[in-house]
Coordinates of C-alpha atoms and ligand atoms in Angstrom, one line a residue:
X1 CA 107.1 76.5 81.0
X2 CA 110.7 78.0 81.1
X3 CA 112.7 77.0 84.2
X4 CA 113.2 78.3 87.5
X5 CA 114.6 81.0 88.5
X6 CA 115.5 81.6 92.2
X7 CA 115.0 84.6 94.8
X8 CA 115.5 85.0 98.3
X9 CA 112.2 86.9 98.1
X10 CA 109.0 87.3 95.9
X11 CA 106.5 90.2 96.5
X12 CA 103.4 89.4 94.8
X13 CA 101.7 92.7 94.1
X14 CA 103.2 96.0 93.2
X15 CA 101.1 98.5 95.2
X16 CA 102.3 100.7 97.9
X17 CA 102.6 97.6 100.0
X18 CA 104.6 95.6 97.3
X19 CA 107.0 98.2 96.4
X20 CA 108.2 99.0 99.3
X21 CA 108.9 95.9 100.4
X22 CA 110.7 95.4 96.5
X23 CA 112.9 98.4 97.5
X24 CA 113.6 97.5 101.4
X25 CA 114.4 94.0 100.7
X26 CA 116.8 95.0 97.7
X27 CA 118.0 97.4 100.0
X28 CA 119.5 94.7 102.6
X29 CA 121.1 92.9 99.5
X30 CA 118.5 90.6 98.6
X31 CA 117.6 89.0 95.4
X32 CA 114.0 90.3 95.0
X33 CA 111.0 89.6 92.4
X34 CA 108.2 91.6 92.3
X35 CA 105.1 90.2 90.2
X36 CA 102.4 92.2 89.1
X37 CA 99.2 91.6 86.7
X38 CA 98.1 94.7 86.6
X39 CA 100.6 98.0 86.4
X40 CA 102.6 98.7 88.6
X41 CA 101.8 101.0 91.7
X42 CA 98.4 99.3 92.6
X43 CA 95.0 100.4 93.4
X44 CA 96.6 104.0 94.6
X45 CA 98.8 104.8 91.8
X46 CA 96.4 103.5 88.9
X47 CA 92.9 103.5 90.2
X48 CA 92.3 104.9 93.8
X49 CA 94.9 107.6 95.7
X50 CA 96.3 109.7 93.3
X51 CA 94.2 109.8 90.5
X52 CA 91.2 111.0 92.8
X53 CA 93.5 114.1 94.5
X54 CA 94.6 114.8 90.9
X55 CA 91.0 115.2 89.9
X56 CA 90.3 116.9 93.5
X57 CA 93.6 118.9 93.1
X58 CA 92.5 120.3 89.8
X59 CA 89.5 121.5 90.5
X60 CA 90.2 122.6 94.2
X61 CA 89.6 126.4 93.3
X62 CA 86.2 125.7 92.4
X63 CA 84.4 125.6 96.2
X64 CA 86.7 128.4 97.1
X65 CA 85.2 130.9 94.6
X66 CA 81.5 129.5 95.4
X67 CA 82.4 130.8 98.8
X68 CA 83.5 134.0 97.3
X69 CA 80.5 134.8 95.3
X70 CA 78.4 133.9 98.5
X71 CA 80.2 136.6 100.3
X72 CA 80.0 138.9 97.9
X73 CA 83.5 139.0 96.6
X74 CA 83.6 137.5 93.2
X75 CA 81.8 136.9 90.4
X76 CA 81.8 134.7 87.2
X77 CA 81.4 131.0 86.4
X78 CA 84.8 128.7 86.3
X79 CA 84.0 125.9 83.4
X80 CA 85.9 122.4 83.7
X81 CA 87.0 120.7 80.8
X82 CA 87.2 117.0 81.7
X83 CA 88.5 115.1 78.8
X84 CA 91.4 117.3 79.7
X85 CA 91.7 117.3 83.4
X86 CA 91.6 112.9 82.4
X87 CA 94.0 113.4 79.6
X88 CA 96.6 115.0 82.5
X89 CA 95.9 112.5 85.2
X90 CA 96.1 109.7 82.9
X91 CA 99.4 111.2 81.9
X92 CA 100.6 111.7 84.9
X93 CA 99.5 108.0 86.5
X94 CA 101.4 106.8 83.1
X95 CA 104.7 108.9 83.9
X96 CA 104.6 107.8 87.7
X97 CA 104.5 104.2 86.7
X98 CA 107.9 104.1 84.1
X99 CA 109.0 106.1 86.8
X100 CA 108.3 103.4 89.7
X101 CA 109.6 100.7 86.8
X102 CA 112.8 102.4 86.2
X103 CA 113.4 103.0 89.9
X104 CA 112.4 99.0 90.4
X105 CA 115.0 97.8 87.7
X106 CA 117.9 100.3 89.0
X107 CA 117.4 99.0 92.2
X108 CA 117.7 95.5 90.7
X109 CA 114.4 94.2 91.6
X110 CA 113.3 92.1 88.7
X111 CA 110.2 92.4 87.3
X112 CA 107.6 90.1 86.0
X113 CA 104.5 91.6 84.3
X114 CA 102.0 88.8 84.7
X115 CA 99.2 86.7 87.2
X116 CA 101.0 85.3 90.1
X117 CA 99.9 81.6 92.0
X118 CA 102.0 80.0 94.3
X119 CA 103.3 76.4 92.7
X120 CA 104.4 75.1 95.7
X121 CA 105.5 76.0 99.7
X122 CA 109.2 76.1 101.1
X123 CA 109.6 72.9 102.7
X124 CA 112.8 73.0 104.8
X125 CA 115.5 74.1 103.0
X126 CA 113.8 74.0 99.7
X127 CA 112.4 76.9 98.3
X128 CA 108.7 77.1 97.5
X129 CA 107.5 78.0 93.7
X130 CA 105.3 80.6 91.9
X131 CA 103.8 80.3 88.9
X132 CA 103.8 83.7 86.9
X133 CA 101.4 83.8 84.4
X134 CA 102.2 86.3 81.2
X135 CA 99.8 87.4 78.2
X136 CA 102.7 87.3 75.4
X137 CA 101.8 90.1 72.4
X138 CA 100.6 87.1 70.5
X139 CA 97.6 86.7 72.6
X140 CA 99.0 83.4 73.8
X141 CA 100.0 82.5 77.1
X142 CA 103.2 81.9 79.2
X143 CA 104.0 80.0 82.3
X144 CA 107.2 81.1 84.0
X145 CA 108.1 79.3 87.4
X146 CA 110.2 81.5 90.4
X147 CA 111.5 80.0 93.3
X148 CA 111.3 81.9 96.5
X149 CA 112.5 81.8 99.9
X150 CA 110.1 84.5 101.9
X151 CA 107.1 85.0 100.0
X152 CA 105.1 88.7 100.6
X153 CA 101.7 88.3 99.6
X154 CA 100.8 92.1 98.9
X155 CA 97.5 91.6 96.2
X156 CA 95.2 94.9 97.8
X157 CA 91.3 94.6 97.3
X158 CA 88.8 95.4 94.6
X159 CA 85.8 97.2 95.1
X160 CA 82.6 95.3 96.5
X161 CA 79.6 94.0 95.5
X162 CA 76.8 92.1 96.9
X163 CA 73.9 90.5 95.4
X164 CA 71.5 93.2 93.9
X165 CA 74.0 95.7 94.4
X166 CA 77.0 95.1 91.8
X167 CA 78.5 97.6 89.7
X168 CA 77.3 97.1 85.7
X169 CA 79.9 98.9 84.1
X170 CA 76.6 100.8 82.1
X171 CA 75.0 103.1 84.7
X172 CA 75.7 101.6 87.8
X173 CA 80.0 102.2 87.7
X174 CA 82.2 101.2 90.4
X175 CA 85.0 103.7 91.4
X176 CA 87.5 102.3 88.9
X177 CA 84.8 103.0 86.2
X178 CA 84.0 106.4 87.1
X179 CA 87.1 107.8 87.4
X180 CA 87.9 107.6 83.2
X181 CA 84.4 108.8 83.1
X182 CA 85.0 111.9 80.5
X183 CA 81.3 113.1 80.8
X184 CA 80.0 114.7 83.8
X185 CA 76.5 113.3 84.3
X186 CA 74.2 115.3 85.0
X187 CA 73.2 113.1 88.4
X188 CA 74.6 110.5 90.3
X189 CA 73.7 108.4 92.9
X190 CA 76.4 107.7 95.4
X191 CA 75.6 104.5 97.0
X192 CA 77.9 104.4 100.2
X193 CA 79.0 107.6 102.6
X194 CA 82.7 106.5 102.7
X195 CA 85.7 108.0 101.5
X196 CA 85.6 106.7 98.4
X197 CA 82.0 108.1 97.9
X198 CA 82.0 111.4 99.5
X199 CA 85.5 112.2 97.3
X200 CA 83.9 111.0 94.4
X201 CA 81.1 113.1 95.2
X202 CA 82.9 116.2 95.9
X203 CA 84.7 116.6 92.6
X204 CA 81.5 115.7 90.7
X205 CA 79.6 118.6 91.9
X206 CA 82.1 121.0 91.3
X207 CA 81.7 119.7 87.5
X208 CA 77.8 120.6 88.3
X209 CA 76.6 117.4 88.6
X210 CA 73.6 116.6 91.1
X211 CA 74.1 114.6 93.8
X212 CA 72.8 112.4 96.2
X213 CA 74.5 110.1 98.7
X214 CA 72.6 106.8 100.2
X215 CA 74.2 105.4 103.4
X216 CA 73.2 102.4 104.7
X217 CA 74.4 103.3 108.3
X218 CA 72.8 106.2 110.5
X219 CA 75.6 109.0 109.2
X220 CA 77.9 110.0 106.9
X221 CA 82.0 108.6 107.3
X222 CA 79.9 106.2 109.7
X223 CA 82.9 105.0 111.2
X224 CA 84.3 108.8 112.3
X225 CA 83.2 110.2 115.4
X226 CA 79.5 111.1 115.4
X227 CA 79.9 114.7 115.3
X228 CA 81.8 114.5 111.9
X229 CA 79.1 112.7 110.5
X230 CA 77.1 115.7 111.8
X231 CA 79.1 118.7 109.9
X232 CA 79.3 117.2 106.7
X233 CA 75.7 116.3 106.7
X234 CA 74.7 120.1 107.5
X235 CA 77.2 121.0 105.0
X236 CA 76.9 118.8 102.0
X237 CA 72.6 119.7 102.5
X238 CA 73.5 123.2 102.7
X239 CA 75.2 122.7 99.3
X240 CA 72.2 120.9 97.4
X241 CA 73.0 117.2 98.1
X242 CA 70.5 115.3 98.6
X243 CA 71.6 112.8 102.0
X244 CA 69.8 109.4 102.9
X245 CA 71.3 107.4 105.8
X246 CA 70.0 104.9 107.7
X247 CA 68.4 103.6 104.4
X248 CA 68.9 100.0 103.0
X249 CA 69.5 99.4 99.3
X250 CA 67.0 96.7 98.3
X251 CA 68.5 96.7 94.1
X252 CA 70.7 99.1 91.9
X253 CA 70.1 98.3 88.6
X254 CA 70.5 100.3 85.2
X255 CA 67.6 100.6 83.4
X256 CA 67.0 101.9 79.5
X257 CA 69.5 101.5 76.8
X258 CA 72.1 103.5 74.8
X259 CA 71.6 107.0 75.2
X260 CA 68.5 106.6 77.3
X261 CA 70.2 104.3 80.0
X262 CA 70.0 105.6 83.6
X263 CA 70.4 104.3 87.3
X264 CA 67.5 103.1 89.4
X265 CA 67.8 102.5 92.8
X266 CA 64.8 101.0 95.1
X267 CA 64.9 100.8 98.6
X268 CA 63.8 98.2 101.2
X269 CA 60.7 100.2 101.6
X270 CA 60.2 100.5 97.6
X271 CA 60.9 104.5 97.0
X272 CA 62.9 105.0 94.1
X273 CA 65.5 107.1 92.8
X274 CA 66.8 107.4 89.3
X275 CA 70.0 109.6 88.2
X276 CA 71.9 109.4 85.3
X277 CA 74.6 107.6 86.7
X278 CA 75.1 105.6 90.1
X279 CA 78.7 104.8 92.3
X280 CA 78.7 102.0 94.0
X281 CA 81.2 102.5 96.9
X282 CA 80.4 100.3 99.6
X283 CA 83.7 98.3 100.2
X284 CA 86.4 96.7 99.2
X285 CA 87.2 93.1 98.9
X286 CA 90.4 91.2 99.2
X287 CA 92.3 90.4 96.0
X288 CA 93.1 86.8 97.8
X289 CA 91.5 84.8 95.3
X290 CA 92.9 81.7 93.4
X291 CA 96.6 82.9 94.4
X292 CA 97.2 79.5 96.1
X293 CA 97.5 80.2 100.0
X294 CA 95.3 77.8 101.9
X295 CA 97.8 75.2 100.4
X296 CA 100.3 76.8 102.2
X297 CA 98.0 76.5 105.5
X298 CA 97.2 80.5 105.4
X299 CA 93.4 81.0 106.8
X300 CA 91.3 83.0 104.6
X301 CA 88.2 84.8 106.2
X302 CA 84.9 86.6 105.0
X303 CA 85.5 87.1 101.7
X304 CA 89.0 85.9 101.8
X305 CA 91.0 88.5 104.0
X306 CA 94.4 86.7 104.7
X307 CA 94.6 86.1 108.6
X308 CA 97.8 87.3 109.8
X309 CA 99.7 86.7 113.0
X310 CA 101.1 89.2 115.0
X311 CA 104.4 89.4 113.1
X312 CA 101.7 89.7 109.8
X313 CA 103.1 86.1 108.8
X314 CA 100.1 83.9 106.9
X315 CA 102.2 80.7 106.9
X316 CA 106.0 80.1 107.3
X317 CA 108.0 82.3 105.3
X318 CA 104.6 83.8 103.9
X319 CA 103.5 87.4 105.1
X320 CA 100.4 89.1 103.7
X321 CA 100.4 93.2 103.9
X322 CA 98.4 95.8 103.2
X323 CA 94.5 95.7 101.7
X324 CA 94.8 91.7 101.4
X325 CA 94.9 91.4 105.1
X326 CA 91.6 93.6 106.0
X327 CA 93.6 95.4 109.1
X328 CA 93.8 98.8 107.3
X329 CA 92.8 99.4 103.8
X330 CA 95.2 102.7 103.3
X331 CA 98.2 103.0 101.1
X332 CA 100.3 104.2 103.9
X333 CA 99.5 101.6 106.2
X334 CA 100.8 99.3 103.4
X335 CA 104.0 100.9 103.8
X336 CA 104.3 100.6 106.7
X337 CA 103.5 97.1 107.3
X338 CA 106.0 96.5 104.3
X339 CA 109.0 97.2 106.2
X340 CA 108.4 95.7 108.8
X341 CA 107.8 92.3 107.3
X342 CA 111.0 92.8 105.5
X343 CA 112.6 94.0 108.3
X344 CA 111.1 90.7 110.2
X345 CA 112.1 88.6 107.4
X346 CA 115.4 89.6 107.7
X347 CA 115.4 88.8 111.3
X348 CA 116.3 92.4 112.0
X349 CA 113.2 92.7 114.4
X350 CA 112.0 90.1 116.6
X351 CA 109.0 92.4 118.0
X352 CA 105.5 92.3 117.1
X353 CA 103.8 93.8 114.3
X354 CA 102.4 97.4 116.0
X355 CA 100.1 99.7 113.7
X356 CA 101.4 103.2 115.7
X357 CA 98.8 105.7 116.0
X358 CA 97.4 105.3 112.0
X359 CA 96.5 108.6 110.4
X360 CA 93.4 108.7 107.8
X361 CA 92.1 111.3 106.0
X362 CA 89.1 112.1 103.9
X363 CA 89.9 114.6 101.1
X364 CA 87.9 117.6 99.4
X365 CA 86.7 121.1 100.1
X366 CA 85.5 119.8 103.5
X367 CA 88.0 117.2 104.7
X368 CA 88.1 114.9 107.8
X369 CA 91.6 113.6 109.2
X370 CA 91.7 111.3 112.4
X371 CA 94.4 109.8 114.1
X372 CA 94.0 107.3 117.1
X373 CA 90.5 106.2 118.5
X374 CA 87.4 107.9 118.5
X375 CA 85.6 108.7 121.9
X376 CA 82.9 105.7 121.3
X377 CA 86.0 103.4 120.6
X378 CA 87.7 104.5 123.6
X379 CA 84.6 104.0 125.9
X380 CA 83.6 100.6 124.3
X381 CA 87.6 99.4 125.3
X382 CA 86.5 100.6 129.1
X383 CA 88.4 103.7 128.7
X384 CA 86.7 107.1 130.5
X385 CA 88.1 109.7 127.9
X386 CA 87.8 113.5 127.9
X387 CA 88.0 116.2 125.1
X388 CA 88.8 119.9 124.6
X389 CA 87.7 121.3 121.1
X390 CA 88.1 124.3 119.0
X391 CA 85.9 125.5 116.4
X392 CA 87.4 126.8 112.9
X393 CA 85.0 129.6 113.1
X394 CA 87.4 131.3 115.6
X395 CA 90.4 130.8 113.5
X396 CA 91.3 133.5 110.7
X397 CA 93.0 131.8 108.2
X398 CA 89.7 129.7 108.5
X399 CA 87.4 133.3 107.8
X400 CA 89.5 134.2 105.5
X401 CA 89.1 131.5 103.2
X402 CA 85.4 131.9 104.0
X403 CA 85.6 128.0 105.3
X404 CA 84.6 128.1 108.9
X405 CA 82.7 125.0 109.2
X406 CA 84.3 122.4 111.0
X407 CA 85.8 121.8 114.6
X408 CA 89.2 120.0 115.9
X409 CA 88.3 117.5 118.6
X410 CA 91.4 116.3 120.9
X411 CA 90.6 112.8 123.0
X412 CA 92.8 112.5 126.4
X413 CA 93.0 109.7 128.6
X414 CA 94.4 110.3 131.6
X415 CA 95.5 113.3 130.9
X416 CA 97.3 112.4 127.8
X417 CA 96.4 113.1 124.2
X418 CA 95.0 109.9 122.9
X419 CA 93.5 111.2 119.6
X420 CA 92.6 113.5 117.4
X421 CA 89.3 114.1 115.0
X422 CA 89.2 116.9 112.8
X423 CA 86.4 118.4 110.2
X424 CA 87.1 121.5 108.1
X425 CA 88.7 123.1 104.9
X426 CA 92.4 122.3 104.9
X427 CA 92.0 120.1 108.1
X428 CA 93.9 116.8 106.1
X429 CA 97.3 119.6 106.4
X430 CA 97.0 119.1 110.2
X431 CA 97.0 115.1 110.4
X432 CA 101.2 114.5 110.6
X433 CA 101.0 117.2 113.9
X434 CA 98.2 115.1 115.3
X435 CA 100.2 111.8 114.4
X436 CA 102.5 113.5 116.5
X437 CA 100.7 114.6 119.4
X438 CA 98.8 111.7 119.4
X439 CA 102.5 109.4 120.3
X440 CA 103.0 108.6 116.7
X441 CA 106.7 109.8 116.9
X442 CA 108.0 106.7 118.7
X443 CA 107.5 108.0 121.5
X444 CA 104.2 105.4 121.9
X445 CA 102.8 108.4 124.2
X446 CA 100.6 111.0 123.7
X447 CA 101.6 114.6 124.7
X448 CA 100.2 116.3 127.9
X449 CA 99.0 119.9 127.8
X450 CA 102.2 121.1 129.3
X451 CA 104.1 119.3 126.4
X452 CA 101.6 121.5 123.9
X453 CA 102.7 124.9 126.1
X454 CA 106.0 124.7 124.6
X455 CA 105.2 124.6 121.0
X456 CA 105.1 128.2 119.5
X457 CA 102.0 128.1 116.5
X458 CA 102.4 130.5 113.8
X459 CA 100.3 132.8 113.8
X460 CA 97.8 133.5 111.7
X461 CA 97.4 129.3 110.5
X462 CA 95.1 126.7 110.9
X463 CA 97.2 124.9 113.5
X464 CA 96.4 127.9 115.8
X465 CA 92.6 125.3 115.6
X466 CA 94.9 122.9 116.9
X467 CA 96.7 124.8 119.6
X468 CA 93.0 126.1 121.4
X469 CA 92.0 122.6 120.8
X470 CA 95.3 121.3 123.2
X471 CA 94.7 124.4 126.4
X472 CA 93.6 121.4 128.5
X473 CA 91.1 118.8 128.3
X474 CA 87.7 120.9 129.0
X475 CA 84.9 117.8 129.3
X476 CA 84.1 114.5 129.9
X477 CA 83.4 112.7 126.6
Ligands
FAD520 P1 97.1 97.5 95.9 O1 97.5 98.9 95.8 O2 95.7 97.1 95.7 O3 98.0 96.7 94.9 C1 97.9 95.3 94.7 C2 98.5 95.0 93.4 O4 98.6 93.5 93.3 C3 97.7 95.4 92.2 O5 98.5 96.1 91.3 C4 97.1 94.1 91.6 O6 96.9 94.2 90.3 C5 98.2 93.1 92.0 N1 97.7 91.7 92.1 C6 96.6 91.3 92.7 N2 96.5 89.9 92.6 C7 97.6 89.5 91.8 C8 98.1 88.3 91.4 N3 97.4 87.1 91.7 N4 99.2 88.3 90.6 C9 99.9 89.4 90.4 N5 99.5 90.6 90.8 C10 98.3 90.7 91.5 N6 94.4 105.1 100.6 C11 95.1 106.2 101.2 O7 95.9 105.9 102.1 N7 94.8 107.5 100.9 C12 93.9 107.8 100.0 O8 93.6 109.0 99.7 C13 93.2 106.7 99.3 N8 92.3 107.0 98.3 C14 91.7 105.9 97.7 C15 90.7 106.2 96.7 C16 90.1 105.2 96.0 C17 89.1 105.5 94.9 C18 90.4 103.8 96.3 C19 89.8 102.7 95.5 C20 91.4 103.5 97.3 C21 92.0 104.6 98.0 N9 92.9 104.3 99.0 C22 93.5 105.4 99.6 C23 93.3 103.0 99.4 C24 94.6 102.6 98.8 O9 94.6 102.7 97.4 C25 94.9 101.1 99.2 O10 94.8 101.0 100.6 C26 96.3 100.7 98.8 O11 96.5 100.8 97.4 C27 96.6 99.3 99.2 O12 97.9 98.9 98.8 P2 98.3 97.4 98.6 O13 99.8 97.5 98.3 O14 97.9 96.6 99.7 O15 97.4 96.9 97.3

């Protein structure tokens, strides 16, 4: 064991969550350690994000020119070659991560390649330890022991499995597994109606592969507004997919060997389905395990999502962002909870933690963004919420591209914009002027109607979708 070595702060996990706290921290003249086990830039650098819009990105053209040849327009067949569309993402996930490592090191942030578990908790005036685990080239093993004073527990999530229903690595791939996949199969199953699975799904039917998407819940993106669970059902059946929801999972399993292994899945009612392939995307679990933190009096729940207070502290001295937490598993909600734990660290803030009006999207040819509450969440919090909509089919960049599926929904309360739900082509490109609206620009209000009146849209674009959407609210909810 070599001997300790001390920082004011140690990030443990060098994700979106753990960077940025690496570079605020350094920032305010810190001595800062990040430790990761894995490469840096997490789950959306390496295995999650940006490989899967790289992939989307590539082969974005693809639906367009569908459209096209529907309407008469074009003709032809576009192949994909996808041991070279991996060969450039894993190049460019490769390039991003020096990058991030150079950037880490210039900034003085040192970095330790290796398993992190906390030795001991800061009692006092005495710092608490880590233990930093390294694989040397020899194969053997080192220990290396950090002292730190604030501690930043920043380990993301894995993907889920349950009993019956766990990825094999064979057939049945999780979404790590699939994305290096270099042959299209011919089918998959995509168990889980997510993000994760409808994105995974997209890009594998442009590469002509058959698909079909099981959802255990009543609709697709079950936790978007019911009306966006709607329009990509009506869409994605139009396209070929086959679309089961409501429909529990009784075993996933592959079955056959070598070239002949394949994916079963049996339902709770004994039907069967078989593809070549199967994705198994039905959550993710927290990456919480064996680190060390109920010694330290943090309270692990479920499947070990760190509770947090509401300055996201787990313990003295100990915060837990991003994933790990279970408040909101996106990258950017990560960074944002970063700096402001370094920023409460630093005693630079003494307010509570507050999550803003959160924007998520859902990527491909037919995208969802939302920011705020749905209508159902609003009514279930006693709220009486109204809505004015547009529909992309009266918008002309929208029939031009020959994508007018879709709708923009705004939520008011009180005559205030609350929220905003969106389904369509191009509709993600919208989701920073909704943030907006919505009283994510620190305002902490939502805009009125009148507020919207003095905007001028460019015209012809898709925000004109946004700007019919925002007249006034036209119905109760
Ligand atoms: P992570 O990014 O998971 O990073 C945690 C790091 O900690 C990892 O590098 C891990 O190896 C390391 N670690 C864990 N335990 C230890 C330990 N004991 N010692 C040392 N190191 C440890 N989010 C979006 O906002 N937009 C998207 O488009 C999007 N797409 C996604 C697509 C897929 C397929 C997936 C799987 C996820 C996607 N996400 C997306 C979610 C996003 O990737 C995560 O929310 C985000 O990465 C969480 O950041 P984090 O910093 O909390 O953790």
């Amino acid at each position: 064991m070599t001997p300790s070595t001390r920082y004011d702060m140690i990030i443990l996990g060098g994700g979106p969550g753990g960077s940025r706290a690496a570079f605020d921290a350094a920032a305010r003249g810190l001595s800062v350690a990040l430790v990761d086990r894995d490469g840096l830039g997490g789950t959306c650098l390496n295995r999650g994000c940006i490989p899967t819009k790289l992939l989307l990105g590539a082969t974005a053209a693809q639906p367009l020119l569908e459209t096209q040849k529907k309407l008469k327009g074009a003709d032809g067949h576009i192949a994909f070659d996808l041991p070279a569309l991996q060969q450039r993402k894993d190049r460019y996930v490769k390039g991003t991560r020096q990058a991030l490592e150079k950037r880490l090191k210039a900034a003085g942030i040192a970095v330790y390649a290796g398993e992190g578990r906390v030795a001991s908790g800061r009692q006092g005036d005495t710092d608490g330890e880590l233990a930093v685990v390294s694989v040397q080239t020899d194969g053997t093993t080192q220990e290396t022991r950090l002292g730190w004073g604030t501690l930043i527990v920043a380990t993301g999530s894995t993907p889920a499995s349950f009993p019956g229903l766990a990825a094999d690595g064979v057939a049945v791939l999780d979404s790590t597994a699939l994305l290096d996949v270099t042959e299209a199969p011919e089918s998959l199953i995509v168990v889980g109606g997510g993000a994760i699975g409808l994105e995974m799904a997209d890009f594998f039917s442009r590469l002509g592969t058959r698909i079909t998407i099981v959802e255990g819940m009543g609709r697709l993106a079950p936790t978007e507004d019911a009306e966006v669970g709607d329009t990509l059902r009506k869409v994605y059946a139009r396209e070929g997919w086959a679309i089961h929801t409501g429909r529990k999972v009784a075993a996933l399993v592959t079955a056959g060997e070598g070239t002949d292994a394949h994916a079963v899945l049996r339902f709770e009612d004994g039907e069967e389905l078989t593809a070549s392939k199967a994705l198994l995307a039905v959550g993710r679990r927290p990456a919480s395990a064996g680190i060390g933190l109920e010694a330290l009096g943090a309270t692990l729940r479920g499947p070990g999502w760190v509770q947090t207070d509401d300055c996201l502290r787990a313990a003295p001295h100990v915060y837990a962002i991003g994933d790990v937490n279970g408040r909101t598993l996106l990258a950017h909600a990560a960074d944002h909870q970063a700096r402001y734990a370094v920023r409460h660290a630093c005693a630079d803030t003494a307010t509570t933690y507050d999550a803003g009006v959160m924007p998520a999207c859902i990527y491909g040819h037919l995208e969802v963004m939302r920011v705020g509450p749905t209508v159902e969440e609003l009514k279930n919090t006693g709220f009486s919420p109204q809505v004015s909509r547009s529909t992309l089919i009266a918008n002309p960049i929208a029939q031009a591209y020959g994508t007018t599926q879709g709708f923009i929904k705004i939520v008011w309360v009180d005559g205030r914009i609350r929220g905003v739900t969106a389904v369509g082509h191009g509709v993600s490109h919208l989701v920073t002027l909704a943030a907006v609206l919505a009283g994510g620009s620190g305002t902490g209000q939502g805009w009125t109607a009148h507020d919207a009146g003095n905007v001028i849209f460019a015209h012809p674009t898709l925000d004109e979708a946004m700007e019919a959407a925002m007249e006034a609210p036209q119905e109760p909810a």
